[in-house]
mmCIF file of C-alpha atoms in Angstrom:
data_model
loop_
_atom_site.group_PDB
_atom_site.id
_atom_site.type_symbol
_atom_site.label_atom_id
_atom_site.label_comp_id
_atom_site.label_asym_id
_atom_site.label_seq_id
_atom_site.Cartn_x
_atom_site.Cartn_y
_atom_site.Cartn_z
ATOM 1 C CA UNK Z 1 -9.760 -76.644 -20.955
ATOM 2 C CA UNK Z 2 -13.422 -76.307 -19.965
ATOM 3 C CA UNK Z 3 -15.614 -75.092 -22.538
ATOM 4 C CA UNK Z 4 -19.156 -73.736 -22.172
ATOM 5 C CA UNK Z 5 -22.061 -71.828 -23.849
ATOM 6 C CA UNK Z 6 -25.352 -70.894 -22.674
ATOM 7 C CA UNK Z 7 -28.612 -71.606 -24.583
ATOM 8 C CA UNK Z 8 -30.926 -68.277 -23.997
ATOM 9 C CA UNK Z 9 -34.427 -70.150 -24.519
ATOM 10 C CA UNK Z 10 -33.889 -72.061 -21.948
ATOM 11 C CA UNK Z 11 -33.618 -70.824 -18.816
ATOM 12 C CA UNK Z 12 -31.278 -71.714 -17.194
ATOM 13 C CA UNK Z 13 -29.922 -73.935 -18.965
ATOM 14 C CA UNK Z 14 -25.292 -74.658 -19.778
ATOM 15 C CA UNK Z 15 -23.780 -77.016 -21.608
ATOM 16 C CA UNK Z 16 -20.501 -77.402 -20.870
ATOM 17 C CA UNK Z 17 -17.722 -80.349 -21.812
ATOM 18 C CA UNK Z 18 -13.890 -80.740 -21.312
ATOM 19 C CA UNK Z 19 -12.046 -80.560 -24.159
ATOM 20 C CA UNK Z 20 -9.003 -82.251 -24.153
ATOM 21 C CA UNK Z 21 -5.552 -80.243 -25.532
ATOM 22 C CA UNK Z 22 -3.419 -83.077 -24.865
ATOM 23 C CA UNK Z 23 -1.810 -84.505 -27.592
ATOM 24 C CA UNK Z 24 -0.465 -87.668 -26.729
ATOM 25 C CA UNK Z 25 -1.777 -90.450 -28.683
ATOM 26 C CA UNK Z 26 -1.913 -92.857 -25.780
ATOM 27 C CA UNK Z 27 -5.306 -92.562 -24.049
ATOM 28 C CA UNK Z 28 -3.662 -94.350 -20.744
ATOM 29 C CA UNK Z 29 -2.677 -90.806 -19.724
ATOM 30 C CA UNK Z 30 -5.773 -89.209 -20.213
ATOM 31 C CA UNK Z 31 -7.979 -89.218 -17.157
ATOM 32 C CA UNK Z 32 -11.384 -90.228 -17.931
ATOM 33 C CA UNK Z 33 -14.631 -87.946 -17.631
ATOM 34 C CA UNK Z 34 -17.727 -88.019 -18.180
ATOM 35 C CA UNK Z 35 -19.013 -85.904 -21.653
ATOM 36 C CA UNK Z 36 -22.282 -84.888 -21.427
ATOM 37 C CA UNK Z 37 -24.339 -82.131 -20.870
ATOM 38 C CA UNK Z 38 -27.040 -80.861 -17.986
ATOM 39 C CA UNK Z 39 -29.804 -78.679 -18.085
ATOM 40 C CA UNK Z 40 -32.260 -77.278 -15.488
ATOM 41 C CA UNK Z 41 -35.578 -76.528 -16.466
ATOM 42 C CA UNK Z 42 -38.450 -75.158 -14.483
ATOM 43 C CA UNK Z 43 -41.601 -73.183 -14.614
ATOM 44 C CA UNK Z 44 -41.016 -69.320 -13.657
ATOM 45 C CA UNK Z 45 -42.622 -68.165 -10.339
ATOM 46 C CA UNK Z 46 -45.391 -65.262 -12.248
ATOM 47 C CA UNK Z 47 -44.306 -62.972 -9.283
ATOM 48 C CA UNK Z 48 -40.387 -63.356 -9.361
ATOM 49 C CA UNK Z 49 -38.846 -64.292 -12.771
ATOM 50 C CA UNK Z 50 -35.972 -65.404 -10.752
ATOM 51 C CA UNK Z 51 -37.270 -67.414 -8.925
ATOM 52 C CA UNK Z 52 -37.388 -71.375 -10.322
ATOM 53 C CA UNK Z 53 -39.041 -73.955 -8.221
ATOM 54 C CA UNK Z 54 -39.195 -78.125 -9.503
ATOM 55 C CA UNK Z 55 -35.725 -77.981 -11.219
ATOM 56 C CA UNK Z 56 -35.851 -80.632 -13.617
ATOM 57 C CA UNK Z 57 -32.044 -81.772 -14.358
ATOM 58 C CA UNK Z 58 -31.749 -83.267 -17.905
ATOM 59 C CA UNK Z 59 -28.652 -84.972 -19.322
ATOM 60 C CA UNK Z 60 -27.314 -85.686 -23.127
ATOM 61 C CA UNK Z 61 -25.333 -88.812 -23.912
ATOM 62 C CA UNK Z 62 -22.645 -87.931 -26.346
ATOM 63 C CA UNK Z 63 -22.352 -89.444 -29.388
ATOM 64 C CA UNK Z 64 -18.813 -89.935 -31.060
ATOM 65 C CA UNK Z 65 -18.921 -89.545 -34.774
ATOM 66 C CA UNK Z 66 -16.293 -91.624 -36.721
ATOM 67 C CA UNK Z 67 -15.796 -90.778 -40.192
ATOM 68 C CA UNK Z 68 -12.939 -93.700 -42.104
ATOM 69 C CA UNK Z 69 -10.287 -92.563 -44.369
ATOM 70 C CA UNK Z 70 -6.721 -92.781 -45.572
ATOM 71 C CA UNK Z 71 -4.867 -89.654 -44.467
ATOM 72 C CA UNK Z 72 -2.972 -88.124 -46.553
ATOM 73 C CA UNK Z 73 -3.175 -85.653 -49.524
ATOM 74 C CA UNK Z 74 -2.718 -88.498 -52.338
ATOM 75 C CA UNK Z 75 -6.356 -90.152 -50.746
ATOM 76 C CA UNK Z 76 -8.287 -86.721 -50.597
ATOM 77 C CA UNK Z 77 -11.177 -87.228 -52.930
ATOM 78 C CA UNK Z 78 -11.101 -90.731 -53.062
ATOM 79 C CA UNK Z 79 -14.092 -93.392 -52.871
ATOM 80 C CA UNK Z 80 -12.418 -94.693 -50.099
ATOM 81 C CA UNK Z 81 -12.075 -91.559 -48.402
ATOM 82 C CA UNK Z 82 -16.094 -90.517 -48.293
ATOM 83 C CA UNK Z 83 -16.430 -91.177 -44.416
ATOM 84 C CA UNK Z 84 -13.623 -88.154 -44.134
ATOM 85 C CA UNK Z 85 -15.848 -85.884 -46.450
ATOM 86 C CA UNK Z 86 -18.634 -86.172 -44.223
ATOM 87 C CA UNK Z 87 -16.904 -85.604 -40.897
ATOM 88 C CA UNK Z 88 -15.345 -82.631 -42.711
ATOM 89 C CA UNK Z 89 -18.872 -81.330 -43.826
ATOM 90 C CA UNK Z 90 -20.312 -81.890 -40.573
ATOM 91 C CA UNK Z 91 -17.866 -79.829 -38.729
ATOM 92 C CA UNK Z 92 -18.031 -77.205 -41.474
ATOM 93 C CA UNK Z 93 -21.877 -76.712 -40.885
ATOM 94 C CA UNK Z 94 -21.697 -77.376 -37.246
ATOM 95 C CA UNK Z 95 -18.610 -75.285 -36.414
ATOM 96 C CA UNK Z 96 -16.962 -77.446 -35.016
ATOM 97 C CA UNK Z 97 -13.017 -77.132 -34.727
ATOM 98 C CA UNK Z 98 -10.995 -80.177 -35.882
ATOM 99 C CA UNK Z 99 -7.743 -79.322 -34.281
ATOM 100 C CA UNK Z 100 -6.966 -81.956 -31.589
ATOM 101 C CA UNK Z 101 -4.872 -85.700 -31.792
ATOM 102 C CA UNK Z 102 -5.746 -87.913 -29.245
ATOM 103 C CA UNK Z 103 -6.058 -92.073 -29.716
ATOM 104 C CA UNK Z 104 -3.915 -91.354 -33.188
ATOM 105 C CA UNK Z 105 -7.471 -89.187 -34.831
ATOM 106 C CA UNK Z 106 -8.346 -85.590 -35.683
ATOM 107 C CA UNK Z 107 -11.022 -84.599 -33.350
ATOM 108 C CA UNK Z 108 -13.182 -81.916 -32.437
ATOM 109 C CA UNK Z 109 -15.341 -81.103 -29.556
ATOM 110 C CA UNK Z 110 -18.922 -79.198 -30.158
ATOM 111 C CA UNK Z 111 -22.718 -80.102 -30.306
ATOM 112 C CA UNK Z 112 -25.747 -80.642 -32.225
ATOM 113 C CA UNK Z 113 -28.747 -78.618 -30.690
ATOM 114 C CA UNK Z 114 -28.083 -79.186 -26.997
ATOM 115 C CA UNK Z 115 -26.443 -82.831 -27.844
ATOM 116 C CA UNK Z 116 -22.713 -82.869 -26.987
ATOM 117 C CA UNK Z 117 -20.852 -84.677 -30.240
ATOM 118 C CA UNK Z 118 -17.460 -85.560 -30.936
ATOM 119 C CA UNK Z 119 -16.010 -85.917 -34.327
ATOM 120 C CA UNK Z 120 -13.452 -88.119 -35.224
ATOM 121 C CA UNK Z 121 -11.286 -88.681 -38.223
ATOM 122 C CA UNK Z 122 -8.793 -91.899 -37.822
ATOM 123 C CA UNK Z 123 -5.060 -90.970 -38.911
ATOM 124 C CA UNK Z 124 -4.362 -94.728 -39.230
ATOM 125 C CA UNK Z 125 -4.988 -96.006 -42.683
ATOM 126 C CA UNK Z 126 -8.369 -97.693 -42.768
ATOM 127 C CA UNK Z 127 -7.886 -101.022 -41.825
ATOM 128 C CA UNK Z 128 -6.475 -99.447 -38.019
ATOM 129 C CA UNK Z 129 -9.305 -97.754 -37.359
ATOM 130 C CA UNK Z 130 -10.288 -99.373 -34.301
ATOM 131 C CA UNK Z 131 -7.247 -98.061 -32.493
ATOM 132 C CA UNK Z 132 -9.020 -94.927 -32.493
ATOM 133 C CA UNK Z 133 -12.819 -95.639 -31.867
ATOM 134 C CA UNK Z 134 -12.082 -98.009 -29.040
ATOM 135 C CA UNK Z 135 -10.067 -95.322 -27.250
ATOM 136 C CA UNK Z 136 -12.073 -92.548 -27.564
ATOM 137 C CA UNK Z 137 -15.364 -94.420 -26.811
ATOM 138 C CA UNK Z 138 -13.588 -95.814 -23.705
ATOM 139 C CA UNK Z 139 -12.214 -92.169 -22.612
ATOM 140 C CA UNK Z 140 -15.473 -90.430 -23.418
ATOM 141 C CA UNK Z 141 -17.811 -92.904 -22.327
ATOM 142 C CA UNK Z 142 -19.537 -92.795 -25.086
ATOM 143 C CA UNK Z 143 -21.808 -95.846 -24.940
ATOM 144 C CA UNK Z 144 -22.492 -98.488 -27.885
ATOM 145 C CA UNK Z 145 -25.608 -97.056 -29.455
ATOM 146 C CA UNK Z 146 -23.927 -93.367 -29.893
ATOM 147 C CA UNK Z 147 -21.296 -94.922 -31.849
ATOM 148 C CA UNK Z 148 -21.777 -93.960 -35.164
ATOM 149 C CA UNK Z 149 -19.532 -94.999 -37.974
ATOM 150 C CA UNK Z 150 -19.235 -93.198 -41.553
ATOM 151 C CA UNK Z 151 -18.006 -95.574 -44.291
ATOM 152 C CA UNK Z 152 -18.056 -96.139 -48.428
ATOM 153 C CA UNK Z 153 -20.120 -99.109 -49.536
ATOM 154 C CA UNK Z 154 -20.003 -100.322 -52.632
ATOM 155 C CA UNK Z 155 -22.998 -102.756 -52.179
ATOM 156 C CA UNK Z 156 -24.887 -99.631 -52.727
ATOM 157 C CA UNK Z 157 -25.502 -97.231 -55.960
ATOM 158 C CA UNK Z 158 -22.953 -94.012 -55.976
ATOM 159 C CA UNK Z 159 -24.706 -91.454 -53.868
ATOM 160 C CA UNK Z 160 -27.385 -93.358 -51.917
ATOM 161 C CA UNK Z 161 -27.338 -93.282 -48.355
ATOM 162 C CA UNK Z 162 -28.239 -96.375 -45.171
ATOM 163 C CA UNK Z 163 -28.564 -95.399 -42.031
ATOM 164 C CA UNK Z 164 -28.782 -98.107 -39.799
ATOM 165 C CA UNK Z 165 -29.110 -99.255 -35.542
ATOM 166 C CA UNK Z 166 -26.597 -101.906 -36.017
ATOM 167 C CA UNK Z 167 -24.424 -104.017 -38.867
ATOM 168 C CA UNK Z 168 -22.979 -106.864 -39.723
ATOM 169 C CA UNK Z 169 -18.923 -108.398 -39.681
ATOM 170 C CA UNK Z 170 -17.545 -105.104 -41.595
ATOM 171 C CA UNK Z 171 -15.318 -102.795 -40.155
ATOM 172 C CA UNK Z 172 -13.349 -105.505 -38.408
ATOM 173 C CA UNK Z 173 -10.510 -103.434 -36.649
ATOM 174 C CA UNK Z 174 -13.609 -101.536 -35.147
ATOM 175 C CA UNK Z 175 -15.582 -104.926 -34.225
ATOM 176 C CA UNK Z 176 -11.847 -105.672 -32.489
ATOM 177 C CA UNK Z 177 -11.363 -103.038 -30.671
ATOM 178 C CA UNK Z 178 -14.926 -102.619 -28.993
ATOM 179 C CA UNK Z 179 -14.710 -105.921 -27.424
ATOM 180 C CA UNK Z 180 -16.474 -107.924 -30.526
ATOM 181 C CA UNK Z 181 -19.392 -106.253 -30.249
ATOM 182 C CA UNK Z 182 -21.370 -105.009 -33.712
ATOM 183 C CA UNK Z 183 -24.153 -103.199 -32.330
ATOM 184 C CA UNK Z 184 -23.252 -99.959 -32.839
ATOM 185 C CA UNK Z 185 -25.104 -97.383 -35.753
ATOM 186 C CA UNK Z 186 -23.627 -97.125 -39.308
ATOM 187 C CA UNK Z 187 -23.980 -94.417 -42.016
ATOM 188 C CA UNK Z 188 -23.176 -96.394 -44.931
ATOM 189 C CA UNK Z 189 -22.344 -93.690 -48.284
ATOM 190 C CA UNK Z 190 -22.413 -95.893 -51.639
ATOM 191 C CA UNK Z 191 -20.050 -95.268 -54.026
ATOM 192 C CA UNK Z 192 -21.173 -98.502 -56.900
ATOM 193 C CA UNK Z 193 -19.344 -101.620 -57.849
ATOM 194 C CA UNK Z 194 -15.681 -101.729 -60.026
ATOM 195 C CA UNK Z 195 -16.799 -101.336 -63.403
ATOM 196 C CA UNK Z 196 -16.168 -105.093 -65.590
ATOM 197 C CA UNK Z 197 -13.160 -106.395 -64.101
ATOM 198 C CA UNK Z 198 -11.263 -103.471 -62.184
ATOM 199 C CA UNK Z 199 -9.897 -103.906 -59.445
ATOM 200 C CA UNK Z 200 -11.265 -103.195 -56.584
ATOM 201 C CA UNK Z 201 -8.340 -101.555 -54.647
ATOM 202 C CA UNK Z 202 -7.483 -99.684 -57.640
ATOM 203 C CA UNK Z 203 -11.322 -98.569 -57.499
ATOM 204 C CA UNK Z 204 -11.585 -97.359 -54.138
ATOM 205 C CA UNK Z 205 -8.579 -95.221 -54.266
ATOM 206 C CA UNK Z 206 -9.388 -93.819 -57.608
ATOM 207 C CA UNK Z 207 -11.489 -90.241 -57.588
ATOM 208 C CA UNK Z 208 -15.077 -89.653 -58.816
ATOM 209 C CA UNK Z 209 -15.777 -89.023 -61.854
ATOM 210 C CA UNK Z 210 -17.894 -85.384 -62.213
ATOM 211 C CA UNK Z 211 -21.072 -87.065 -62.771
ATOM 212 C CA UNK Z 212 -20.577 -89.286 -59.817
ATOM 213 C CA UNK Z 213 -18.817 -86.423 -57.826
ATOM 214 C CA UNK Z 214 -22.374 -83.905 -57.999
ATOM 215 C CA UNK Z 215 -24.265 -87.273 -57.055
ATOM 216 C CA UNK Z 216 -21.814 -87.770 -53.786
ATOM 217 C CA UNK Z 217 -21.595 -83.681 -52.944
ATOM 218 C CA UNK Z 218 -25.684 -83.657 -52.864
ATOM 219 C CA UNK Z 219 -25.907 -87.496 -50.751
ATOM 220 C CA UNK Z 220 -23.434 -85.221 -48.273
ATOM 221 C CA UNK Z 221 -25.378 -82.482 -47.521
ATOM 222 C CA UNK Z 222 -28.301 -84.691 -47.049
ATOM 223 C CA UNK Z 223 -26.467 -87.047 -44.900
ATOM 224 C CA UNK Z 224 -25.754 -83.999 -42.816
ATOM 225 C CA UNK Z 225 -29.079 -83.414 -42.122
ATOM 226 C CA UNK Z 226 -29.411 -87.376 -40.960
ATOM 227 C CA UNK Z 227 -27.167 -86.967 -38.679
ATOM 228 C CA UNK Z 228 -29.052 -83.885 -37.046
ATOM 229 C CA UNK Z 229 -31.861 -85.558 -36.817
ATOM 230 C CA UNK Z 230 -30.544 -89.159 -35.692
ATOM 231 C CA UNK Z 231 -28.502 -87.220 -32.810
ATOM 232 C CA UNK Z 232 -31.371 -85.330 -31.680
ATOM 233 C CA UNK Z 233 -34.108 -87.662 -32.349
ATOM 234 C CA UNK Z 234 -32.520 -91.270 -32.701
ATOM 235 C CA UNK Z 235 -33.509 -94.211 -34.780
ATOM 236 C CA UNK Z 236 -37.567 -92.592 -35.626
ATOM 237 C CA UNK Z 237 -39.766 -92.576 -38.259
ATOM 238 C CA UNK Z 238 -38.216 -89.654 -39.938
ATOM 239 C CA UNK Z 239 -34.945 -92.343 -40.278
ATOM 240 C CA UNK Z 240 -37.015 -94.926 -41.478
ATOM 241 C CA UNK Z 241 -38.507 -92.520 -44.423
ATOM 242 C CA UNK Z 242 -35.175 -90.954 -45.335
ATOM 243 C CA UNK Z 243 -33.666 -94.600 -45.562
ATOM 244 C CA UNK Z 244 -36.712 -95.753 -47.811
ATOM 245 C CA UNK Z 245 -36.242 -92.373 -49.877
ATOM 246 C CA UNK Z 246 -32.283 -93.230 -50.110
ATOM 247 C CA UNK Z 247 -32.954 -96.609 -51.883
ATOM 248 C CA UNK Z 248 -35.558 -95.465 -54.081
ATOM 249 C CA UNK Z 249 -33.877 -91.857 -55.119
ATOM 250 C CA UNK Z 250 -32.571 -92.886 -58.767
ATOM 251 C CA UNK Z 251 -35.651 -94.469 -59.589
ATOM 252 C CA UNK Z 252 -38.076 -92.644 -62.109
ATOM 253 C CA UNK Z 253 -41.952 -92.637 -62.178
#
């Protein structure tokens, strides 16, 4: 199915992308495509509105936004589970339909602005999710650096936010299944260390507390807003200064 809008301040200008009903989990019989998005723009002709000379064509690259989990109702609210609640608010405030399966994920097809974006919830348990980002970057041709993954970190406080280019080993059934390669963006949500000696499975899959759950609803919407602007803007300034405001945000002057 071919789906399309048309931006009216722009003019002309379509975005259009396949979206993909299919759903068998094996992307082997899915034909590839490319996802992105063209626009002509061009200087109207004083004397005939109509008529556009110097057609500039721009393209968008995708990106494919990954958000880790557990599925499954007993994991809903969990620490573990963040990357999910992120996904889920993007797509709320976006409008974006999650209502697809393909490469074993919940996706959905839409845009940020005029920037085609796909999200992507993994329906393998957390340590599989590279059987889904590998497919769908592969199928999409989405390339490295519009890769972003959302994951809990505990090496941060609860509720501050890292945005980053690239990472480190983490994630290693993603690492796997994108050929070995690390250099691909990460949006990092900290949810704190055990408390004394818990343990830290029993940690991640326990829920917030309500302090701790206000301090992870507000990091969301603001994460949101990241997003936006990393998709339309990349790695800028404005990343750099909402990183720097992240780290500092529980301290008082």
């Amino acid at each position: 199915m071919l789906l399309s809008c048309t931006i009216p301040t722009v003019k002309p200008f379509s975005l259009s992308y396949q979206n993909p009903t299919s759903h068998s989990l094996n992307p082997s019989k899915h034909k590839k495509f490319n996802f992105k998005v063209s626009a002509a723009a061009a200087e109207p002709n004083t004397d005939n509105d109509n008529n556009y000379n110097n057609n500039i064509k721009l393209e968008y690259t995708p990106w494919l936004i990954v958000g880790l989990g557990n599925p499954g109702n007993k994991y809903h609210g969990t620490r573990h589970n963040v990357g999910f609640e992120m996904i889920d608010l993007i797509s709320k405030e976006e409008k974006i339909v999650m209502n697809t399966i393909q490469s074993k994920a919940l996706v959905g097809i839409g845009s940020i602005g005029e920037v085609p974006i796909l999200l992507a919830k993994p329906q393998g348990y957390m340590n599989f999710s590279g059987e889904s980002v590998g497919p769908l970057a592969a199928y999409y041709q989405v390339p490295l650096r519009h890769i972003l993954l959302v994951y809990d970190e505990m090496s941060l406080p609860n509720g501050v936010l890292r945005l980053q280019p690239k990472g480190g080993h983490g994630v290693k059934s993603v690492i796997e299944h994108l050929d070995g390669r690390r250099e691909f963006p990460r949006f990092c949500i900290g949810i704190g260390d055990p408390p004394g000696t818990m343990d830290m499975k029993a940690f991640l899959l326990q829920k917030f507390s309500d302090v701790e759950r206000k301090e992870i609803d507000a990091a969301l919407e603001q994460g949101v807003d990241a997003v936006r602007s990393l998709v339309l803007n990349g790695f800028n300034d404005r990343i750099t200064r909402f990183n720097l405001g992240q780290k500092y945000k529980y301290n008082k002057v």
